[in-house]
PDB file of C-alpha atoms in Angstrom:
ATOM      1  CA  UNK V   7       0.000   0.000   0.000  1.00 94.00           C
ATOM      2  CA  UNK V   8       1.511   3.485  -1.263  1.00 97.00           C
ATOM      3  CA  UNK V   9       0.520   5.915   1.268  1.00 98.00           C
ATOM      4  CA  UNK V  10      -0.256   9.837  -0.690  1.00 98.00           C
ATOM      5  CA  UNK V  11      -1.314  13.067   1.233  1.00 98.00           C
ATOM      6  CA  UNK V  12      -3.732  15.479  -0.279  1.00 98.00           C
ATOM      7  CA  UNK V  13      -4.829  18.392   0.332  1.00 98.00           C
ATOM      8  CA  UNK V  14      -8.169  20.452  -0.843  1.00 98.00           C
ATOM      9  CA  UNK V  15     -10.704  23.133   0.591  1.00 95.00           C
ATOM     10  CA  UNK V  16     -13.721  21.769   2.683  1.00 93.00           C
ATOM     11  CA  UNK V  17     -15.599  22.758  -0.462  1.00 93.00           C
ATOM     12  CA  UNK V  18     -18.278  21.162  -2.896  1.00 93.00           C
ATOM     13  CA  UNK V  19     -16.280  20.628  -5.968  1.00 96.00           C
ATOM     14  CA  UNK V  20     -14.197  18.233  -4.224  1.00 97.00           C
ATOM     15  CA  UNK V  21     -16.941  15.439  -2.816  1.00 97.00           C
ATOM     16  CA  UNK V  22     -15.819  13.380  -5.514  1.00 97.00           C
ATOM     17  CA  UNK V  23     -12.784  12.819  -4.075  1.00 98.00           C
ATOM     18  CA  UNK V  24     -14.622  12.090  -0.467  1.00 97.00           C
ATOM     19  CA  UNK V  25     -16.700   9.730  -2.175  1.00 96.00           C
ATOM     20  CA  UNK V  26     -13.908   7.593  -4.341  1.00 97.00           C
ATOM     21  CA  UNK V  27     -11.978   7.749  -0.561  1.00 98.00           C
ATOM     22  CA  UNK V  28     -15.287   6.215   1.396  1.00 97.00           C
ATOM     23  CA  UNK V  29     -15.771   4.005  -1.407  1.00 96.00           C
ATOM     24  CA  UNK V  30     -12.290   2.468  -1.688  1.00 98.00           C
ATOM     25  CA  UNK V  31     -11.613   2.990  -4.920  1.00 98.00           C
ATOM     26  CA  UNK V  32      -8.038   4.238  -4.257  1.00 98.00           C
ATOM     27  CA  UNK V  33      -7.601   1.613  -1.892  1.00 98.00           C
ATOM     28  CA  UNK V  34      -8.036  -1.196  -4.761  1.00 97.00           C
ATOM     29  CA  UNK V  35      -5.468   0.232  -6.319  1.00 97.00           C
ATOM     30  CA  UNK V  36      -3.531   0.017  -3.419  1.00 97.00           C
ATOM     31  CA  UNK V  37      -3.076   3.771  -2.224  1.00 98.00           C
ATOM     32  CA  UNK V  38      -3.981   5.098   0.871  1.00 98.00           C
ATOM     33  CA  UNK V  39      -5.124   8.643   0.205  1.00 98.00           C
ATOM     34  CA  UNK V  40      -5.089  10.643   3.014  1.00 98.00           C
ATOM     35  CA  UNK V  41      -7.104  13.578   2.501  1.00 98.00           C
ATOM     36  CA  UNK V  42      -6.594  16.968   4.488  1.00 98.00           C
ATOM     37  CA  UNK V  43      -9.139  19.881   4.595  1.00 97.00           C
ATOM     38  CA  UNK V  44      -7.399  23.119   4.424  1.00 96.00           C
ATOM     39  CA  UNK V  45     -10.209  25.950   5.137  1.00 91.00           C
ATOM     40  CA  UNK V  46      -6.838  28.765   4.182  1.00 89.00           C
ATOM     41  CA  UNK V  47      -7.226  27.798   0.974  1.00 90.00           C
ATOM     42  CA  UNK V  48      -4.606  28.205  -1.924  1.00 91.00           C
ATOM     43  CA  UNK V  49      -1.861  30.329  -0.353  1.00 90.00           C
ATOM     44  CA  UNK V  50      -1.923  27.417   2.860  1.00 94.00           C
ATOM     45  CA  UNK V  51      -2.387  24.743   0.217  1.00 96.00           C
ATOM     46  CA  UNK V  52       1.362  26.377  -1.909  1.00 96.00           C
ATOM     47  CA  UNK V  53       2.812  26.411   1.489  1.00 97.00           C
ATOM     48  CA  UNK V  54       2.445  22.901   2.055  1.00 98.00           C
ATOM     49  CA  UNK V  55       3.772  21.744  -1.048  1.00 98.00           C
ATOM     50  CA  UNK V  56       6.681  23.545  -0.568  1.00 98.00           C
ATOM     51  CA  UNK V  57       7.435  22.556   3.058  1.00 98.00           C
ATOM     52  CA  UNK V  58       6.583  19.211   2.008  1.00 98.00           C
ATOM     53  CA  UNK V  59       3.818  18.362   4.004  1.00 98.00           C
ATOM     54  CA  UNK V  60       1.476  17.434   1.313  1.00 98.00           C
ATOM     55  CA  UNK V  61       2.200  15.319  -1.786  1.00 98.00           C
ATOM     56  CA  UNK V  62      -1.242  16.644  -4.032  1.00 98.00           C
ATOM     57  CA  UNK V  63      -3.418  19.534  -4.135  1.00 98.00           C
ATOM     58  CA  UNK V  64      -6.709  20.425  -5.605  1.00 98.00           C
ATOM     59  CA  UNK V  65      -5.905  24.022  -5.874  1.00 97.00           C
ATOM     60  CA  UNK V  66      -6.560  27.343  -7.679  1.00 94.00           C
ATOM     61  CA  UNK V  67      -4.984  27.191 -11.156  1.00 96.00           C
ATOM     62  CA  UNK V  68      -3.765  31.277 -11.007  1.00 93.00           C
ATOM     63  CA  UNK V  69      -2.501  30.792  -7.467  1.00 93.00           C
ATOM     64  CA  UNK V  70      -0.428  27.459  -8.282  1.00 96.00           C
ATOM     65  CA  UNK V  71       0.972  29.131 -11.635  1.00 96.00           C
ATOM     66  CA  UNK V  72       2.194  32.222  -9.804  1.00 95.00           C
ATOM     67  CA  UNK V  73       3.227  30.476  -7.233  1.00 96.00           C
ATOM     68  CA  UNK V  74       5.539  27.435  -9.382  1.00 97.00           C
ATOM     69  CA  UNK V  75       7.040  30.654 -11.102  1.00 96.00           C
ATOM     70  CA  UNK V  76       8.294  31.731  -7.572  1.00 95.00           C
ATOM     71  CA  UNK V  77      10.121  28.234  -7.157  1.00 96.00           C
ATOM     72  CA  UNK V  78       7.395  26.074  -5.648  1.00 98.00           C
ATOM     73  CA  UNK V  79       8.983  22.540  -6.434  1.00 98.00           C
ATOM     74  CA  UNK V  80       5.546  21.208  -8.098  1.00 98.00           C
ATOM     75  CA  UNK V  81       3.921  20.549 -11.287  1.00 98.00           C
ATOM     76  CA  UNK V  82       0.057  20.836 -12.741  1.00 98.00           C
ATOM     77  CA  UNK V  83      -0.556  17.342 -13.911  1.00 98.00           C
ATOM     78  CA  UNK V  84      -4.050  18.117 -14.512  1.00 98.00           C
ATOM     79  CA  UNK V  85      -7.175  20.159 -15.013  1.00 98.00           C
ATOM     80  CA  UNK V  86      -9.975  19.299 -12.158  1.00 98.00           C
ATOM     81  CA  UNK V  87     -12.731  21.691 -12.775  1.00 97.00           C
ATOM     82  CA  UNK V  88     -12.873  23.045 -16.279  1.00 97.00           C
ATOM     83  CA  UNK V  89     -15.113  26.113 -15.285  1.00 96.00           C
ATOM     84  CA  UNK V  90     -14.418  29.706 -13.886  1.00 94.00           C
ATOM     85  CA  UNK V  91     -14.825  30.056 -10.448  1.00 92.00           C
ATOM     86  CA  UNK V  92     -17.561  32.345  -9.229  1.00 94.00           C
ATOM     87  CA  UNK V  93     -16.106  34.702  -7.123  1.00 95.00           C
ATOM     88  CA  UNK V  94     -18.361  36.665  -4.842  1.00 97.00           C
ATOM     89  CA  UNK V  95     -17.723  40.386  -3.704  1.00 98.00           C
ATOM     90  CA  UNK V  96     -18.945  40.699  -0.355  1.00 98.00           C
ATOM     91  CA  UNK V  97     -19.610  42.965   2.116  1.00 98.00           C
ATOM     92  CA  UNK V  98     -21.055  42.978   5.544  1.00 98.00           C
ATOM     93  CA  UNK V  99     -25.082  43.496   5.672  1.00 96.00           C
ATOM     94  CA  UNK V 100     -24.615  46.971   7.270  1.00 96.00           C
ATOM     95  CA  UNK V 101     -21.988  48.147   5.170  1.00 96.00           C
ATOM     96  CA  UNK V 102     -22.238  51.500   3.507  1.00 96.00           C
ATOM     97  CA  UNK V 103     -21.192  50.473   0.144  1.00 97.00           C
ATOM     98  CA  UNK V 104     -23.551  49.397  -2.218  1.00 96.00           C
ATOM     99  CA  UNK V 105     -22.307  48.686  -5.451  1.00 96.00           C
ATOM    100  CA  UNK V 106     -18.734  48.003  -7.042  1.00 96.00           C
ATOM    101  CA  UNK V 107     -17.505  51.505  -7.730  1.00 96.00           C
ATOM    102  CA  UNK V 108     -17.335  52.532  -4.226  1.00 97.00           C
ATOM    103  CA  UNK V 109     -14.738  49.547  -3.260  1.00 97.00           C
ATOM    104  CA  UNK V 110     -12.030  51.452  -5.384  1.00 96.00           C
ATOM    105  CA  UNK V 111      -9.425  52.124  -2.614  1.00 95.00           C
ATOM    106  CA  UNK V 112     -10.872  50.156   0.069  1.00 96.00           C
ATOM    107  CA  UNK V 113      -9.518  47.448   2.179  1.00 97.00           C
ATOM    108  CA  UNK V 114     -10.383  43.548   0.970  1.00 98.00           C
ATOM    109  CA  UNK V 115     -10.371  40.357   3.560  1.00 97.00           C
ATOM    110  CA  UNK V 116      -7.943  38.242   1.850  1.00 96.00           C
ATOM    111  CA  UNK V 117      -7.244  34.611   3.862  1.00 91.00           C
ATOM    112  CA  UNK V 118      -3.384  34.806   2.982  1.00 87.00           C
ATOM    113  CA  UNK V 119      -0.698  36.367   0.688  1.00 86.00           C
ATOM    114  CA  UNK V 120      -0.935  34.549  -2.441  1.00 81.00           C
ATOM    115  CA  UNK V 121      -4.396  33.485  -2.089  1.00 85.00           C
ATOM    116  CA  UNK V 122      -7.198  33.453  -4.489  1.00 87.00           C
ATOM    117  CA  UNK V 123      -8.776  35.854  -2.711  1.00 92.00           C
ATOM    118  CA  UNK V 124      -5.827  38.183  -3.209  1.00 92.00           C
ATOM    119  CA  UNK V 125      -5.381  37.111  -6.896  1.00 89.00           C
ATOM    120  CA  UNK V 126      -8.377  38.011  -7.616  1.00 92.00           C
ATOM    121  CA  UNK V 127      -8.606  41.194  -5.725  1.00 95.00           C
ATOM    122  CA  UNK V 128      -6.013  42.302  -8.510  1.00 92.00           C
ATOM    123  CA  UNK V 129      -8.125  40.439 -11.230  1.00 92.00           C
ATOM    124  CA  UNK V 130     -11.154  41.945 -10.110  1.00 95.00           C
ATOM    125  CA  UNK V 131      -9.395  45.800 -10.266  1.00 94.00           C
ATOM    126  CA  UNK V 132      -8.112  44.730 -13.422  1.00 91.00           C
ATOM    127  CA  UNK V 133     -11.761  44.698 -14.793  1.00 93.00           C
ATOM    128  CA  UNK V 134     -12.786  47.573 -13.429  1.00 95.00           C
ATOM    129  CA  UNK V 135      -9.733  49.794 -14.036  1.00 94.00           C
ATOM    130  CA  UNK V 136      -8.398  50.803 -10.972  1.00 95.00           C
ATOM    131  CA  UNK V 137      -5.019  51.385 -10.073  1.00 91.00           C
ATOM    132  CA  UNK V 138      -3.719  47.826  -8.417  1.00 86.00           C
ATOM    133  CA  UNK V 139      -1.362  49.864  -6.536  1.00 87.00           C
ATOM    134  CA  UNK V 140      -4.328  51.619  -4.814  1.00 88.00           C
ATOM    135  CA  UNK V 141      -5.176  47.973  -3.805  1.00 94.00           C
ATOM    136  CA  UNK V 142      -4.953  47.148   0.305  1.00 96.00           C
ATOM    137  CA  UNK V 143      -5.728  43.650   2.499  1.00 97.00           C
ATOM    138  CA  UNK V 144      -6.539  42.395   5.568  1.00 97.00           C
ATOM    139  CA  UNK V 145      -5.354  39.113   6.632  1.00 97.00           C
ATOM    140  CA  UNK V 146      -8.030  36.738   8.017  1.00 96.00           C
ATOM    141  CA  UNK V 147      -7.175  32.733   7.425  1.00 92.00           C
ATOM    142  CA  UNK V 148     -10.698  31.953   7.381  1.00 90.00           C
ATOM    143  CA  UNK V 149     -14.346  32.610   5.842  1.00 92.00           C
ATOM    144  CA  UNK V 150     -14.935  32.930   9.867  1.00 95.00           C
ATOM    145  CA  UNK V 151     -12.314  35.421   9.884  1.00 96.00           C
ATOM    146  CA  UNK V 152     -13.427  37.260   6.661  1.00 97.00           C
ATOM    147  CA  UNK V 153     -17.141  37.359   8.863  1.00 97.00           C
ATOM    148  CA  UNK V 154     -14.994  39.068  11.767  1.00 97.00           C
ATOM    149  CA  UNK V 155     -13.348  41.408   9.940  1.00 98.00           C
ATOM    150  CA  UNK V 156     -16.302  42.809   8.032  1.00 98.00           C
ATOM    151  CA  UNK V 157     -18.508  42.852  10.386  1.00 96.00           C
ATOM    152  CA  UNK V 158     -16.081  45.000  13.501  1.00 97.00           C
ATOM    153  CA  UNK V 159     -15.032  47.145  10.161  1.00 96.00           C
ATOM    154  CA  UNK V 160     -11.262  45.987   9.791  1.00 98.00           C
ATOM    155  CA  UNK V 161     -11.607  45.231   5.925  1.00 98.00           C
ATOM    156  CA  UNK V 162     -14.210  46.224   3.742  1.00 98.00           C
ATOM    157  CA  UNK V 163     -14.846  43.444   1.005  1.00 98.00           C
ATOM    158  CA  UNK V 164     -14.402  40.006   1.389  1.00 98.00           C
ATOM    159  CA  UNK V 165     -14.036  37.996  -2.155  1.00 97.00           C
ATOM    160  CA  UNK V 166     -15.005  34.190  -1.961  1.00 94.00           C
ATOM    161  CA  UNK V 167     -16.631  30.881  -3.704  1.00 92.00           C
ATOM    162  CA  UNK V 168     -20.429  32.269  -4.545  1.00 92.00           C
ATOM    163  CA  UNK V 169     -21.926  29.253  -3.951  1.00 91.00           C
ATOM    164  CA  UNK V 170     -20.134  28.750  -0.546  1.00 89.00           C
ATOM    165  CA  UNK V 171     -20.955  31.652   0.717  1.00 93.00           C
ATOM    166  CA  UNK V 172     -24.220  32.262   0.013  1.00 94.00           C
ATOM    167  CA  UNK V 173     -25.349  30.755   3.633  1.00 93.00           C
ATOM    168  CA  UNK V 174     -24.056  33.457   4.786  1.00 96.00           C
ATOM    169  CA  UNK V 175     -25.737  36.195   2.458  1.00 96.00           C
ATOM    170  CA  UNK V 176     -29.035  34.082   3.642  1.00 95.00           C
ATOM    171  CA  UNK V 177     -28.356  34.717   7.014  1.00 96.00           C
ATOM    172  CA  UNK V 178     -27.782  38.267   6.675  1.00 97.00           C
ATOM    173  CA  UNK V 179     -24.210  38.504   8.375  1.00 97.00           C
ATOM    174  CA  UNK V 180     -22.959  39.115   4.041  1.00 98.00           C
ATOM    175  CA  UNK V 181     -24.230  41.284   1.250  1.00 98.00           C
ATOM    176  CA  UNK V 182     -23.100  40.343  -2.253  1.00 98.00           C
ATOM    177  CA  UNK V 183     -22.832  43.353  -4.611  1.00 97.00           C
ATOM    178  CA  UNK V 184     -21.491  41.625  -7.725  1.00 97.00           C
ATOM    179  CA  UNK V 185     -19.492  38.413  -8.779  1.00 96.00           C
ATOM    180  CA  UNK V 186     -16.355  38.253 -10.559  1.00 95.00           C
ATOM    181  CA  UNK V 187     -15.824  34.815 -12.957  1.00 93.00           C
ATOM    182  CA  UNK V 188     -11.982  34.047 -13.493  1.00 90.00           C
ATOM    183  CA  UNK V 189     -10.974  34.052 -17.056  1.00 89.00           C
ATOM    184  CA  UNK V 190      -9.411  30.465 -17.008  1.00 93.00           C
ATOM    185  CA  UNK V 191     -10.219  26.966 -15.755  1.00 95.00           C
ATOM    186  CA  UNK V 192     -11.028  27.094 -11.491  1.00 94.00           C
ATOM    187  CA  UNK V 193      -9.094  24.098 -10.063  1.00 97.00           C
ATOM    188  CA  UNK V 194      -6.525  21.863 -11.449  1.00 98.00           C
ATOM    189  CA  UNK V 195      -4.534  19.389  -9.599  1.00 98.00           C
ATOM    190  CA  UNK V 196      -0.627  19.801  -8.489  1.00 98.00           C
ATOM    191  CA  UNK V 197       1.986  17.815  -7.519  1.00 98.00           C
ATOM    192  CA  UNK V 198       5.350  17.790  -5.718  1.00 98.00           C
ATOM    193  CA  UNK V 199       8.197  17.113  -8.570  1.00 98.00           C
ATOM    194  CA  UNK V 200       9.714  14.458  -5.682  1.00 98.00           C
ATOM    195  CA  UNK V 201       6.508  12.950  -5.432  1.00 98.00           C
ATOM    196  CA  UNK V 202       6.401  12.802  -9.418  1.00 98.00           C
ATOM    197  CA  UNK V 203       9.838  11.703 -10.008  1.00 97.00           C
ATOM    198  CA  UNK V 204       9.591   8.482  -6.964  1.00 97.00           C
ATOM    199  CA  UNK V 205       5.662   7.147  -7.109  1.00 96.00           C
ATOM    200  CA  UNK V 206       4.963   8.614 -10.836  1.00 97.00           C
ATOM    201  CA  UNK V 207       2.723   5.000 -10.953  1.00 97.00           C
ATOM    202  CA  UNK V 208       0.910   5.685  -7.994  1.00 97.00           C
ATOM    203  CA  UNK V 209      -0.116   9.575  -9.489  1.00 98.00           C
ATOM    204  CA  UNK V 210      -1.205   7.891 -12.448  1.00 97.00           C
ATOM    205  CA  UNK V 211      -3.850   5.262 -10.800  1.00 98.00           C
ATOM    206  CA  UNK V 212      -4.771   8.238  -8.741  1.00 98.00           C
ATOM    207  CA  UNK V 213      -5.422  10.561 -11.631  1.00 98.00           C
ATOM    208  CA  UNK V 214      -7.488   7.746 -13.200  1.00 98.00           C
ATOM    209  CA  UNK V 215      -9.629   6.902 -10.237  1.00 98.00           C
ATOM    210  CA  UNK V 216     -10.823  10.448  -9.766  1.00 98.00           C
ATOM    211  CA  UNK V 217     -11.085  10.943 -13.499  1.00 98.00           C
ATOM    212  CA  UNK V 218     -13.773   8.241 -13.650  1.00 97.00           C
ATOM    213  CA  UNK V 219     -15.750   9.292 -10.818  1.00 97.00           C
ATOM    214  CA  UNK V 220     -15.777  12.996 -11.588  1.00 98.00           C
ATOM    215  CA  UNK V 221     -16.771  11.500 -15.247  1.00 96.00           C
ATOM    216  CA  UNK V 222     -20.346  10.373 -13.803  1.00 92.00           C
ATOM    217  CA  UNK V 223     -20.654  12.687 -10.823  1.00 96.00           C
ATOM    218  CA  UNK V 224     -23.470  14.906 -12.082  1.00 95.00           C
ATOM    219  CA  UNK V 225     -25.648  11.570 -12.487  1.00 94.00           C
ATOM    220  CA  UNK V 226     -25.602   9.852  -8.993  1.00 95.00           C
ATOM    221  CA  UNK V 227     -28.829   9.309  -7.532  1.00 94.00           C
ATOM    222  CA  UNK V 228     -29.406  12.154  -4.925  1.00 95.00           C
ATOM    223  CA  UNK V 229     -25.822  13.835  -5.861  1.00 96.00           C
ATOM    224  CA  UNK V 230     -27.986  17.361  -4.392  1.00 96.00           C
ATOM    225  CA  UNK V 231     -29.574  15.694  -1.655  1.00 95.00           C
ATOM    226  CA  UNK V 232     -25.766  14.322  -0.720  1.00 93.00           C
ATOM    227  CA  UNK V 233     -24.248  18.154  -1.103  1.00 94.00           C
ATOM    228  CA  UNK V 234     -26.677  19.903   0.913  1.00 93.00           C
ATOM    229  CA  UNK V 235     -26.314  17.636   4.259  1.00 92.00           C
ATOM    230  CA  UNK V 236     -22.087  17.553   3.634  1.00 92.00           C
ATOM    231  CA  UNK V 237     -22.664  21.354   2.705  1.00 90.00           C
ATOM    232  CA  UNK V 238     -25.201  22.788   4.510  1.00 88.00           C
ATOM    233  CA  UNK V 239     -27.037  24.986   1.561  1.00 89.00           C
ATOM    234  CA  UNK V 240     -30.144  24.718   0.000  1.00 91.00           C
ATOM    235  CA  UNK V 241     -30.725  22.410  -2.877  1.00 94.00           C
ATOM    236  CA  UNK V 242     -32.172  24.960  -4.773  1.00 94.00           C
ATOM    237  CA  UNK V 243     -28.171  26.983  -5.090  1.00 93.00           C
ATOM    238  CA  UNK V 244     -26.568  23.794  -5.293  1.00 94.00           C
ATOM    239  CA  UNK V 245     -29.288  22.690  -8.113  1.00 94.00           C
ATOM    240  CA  UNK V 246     -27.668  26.256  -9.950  1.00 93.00           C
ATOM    241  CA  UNK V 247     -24.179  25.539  -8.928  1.00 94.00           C
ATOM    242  CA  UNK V 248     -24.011  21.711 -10.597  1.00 95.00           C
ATOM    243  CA  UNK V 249     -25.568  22.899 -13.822  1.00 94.00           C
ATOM    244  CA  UNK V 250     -22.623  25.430 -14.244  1.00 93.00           C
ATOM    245  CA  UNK V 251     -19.957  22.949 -12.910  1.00 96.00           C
ATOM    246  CA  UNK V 252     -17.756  21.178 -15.176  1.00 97.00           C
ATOM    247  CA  UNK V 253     -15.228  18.771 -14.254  1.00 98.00           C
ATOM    248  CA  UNK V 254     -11.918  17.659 -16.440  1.00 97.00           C
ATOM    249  CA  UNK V 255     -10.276  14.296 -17.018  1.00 97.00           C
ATOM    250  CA  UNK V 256      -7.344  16.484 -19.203  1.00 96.00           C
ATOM    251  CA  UNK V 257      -4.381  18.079 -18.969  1.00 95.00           C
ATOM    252  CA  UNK V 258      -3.786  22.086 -18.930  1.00 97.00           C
ATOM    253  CA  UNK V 259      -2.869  23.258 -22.563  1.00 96.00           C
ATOM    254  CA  UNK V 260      -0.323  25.234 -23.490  1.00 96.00           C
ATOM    255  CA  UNK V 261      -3.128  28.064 -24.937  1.00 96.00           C
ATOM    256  CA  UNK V 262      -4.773  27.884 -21.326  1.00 95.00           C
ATOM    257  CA  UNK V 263      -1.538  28.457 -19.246  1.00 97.00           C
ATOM    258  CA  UNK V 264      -0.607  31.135 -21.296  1.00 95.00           C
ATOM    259  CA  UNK V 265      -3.571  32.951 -21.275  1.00 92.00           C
ATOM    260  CA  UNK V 266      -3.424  32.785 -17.327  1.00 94.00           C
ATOM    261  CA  UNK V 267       0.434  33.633 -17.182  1.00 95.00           C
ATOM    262  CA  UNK V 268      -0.241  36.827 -19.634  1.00 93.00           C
ATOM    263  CA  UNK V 269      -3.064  37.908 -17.236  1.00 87.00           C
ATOM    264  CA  UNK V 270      -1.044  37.748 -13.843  1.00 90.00           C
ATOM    265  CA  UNK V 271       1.531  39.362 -15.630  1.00 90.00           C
ATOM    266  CA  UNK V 272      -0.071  42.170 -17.102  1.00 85.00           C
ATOM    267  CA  UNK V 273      -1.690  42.565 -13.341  1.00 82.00           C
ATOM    268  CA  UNK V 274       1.390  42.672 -11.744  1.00 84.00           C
ATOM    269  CA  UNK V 275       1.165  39.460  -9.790  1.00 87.00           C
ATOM    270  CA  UNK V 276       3.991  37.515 -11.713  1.00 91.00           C
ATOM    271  CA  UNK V 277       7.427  39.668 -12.830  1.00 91.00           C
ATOM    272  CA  UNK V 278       8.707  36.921 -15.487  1.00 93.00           C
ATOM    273  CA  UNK V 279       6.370  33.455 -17.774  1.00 95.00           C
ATOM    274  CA  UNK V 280       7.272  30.410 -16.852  1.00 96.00           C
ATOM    275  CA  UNK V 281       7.755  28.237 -19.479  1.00 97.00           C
ATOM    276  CA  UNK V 282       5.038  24.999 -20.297  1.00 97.00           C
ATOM    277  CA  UNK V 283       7.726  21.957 -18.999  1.00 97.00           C
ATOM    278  CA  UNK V 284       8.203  24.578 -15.967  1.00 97.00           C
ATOM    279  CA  UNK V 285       4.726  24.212 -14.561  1.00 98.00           C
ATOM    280  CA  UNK V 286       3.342  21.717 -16.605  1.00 98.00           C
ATOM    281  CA  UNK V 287       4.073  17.333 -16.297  1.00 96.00           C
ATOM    282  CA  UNK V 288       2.231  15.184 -18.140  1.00 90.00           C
ATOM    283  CA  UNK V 289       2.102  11.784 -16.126  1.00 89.00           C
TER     284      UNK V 289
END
C-alpha cells in the first residue's frame, strides 16, 4: 500500500474525491489517500507543497501558476474543474457600500498572501480599471475570519466561492454586490516534482480513479440531496451551482496556461512566464 497526502478546501467541488476515498476505490489500487481539509485555501495549500507536508493539491490554477514561477517545487498534472470560479464580492449586511464603484481604494479580507482571494482582488481591479497599486488587504485565514473582519469594520470586502458563501448572504451577516468569474479553468490538480519523479505509478492510478468518478458525478442518484447535508445549503443553489460545474479528465494546454500567465503578468502578480515543462508534467 503506497501511502499519498492530499490536500483540498472543505468545499463542494471536491466530494468526488470524499466519495472515491469512502468508497475504496483508491484503496483497490492500493493507495492510501489521506485527505486533508485546508479551510486557508490556496496560499496554505502552496505552502504545504513547498514545506513538504502534502504530496497533491486540488488548488486554484492562477494561485499554483504564480506560485511554481516563484520556485514552488511542483507541477500541474491536470485540469480538475474546467469552469471559472464564481467569485463573490462581499460585504457585511450593514456596510455603507452598495455597489462596485465605491470599493475602489478600500480594504479587501484576503485569507493569505498569495491566495485566491488576493489574486483576484487584482483580477477583479483589473476589470474595473483601478489602479492595483491603490489595492490594500486584511489578513483573516478563514471565511470565519473574513465574517470578523467585516462585520467590527477591519476590511471592507471580502471575495469568496459564490456558492459557498451564500449561507451566509441568507443569514444576513454578508451582502453580495457583484461576482467576478476568473478568465481560465477554477481548479486543477498539483503535484510535488519528488513525489512525481519516486511514485509517478501511484499519481497515475490516482489521476485515473478520480477521473472516472468525476466523469459520472453529475448523475448519482441524490448527488444534491448528498451536497446539501455535507454542505449545509439549500438544494435549490446547489441545483444552480451543478448545472454550471464542469469537471476535467485532461491536462492544462499550453493556450490555457498562457492565457493565465499573460493575465497575472499584465496585473502585476507575476514579474517573469514560466515556461510549459516549468509548470506543466504530463504523467
Amino acid at each position: 500500500m503506497t501511502t499519498i497526502r492530499i490536500a483540498g478546501v472543505p468545499e463542494h467541488f471536491n466530494l468526488p474525491w470524499h466519495l472515491a476515498i469512502e468508497n475504496g476505490d483508491f484503496k483497490k489500487e492500493a493507495i492510501d489517500l489521506q485527505w486533508t481539509d485546508v479551510p486557508e485555501g490556496t496560499g496554505k495549500m502552496c505552502q504545504m507543497l513547498r514545506d513538504g507536508s502534502t504530496d497533491i493539491a486540488i488548488i486554484l490554477t492562477e494561485g499554483i501558476v504564480k506560485d511554481i514561477t516563484a520556485g514552488n517545487p511542483s507541477k500541474i498534472v491536470q485540469v480538475y474543474v474546467e469552469t471559472p470560479l464564481i467569485w463573490g464580492i462581499h460585504v457585511a449586511a450593514q456596510s455603507k457600500y452598495e455597489n462596485l464603484a465605491q470599493l475602489e481604494g478600500t480594504k479587501a479580507a484576503i485569507s493569505r498572501i498569495g491566495s485566491g482571494s488576493q489574486l483576484m482582488a487584482y483580477v477583479n481591479a483589473g476589470n474595473q480599471k483601478w489602479d492595483a497599486n491603490s489595492l490594500s488587504f486584511e489578513i483573516v485565514n478563514t471565511i470565519d475570519g473574513a465574517v470578523t473582519a467585516l462585520t467590527e469594520g477591519t476590511a471592507d470586502y471580502f471575495m469568496w466561492e459564490r456558492f459557498m458563501t451564500q449561507p451566509l448572504v441568507d443569514k444576513g451577516i454578508f451582502r453580495r454586490i457583484a461576482d467576478c468569474p476568473t478568465p481560465w479553468p477554477c481548479f486543477v490538480i498539483a503535484v510535488r516534482d519528488e513525489i512525481l519523479d519516486q511514485q509517478p505509478e501511484a499519481i497515475l492510478k490516482i489521476l485515473k480513479v478520480i477521473n472516472s468518478n468525476t466523469l459520472n458525478f453529475k448523475s448519482l442518484p441524490n448527488i444534491i440531496e448528498k451536497l446539501a447535508v455535507r454542505f449545509h445549503q439549500k438544494e435549490e443553489d446547489l441545483e444552480k451551482w451543478l448545472a454550471l460545474t464542469e469537471w476535467s479528465q485532461n491536462q492544462l494546454s499550453e493556450n490555457v496556461l498562457n492565457n493565465v500567465q499573460n493575465q497575472l503578468l499584465e496585473l502585476g502578480i507575476i514579474d517573469k512566464k514560466s515556461t510549459f515543462a516549468e509548470i506543466v508534467k504530463v504523467v
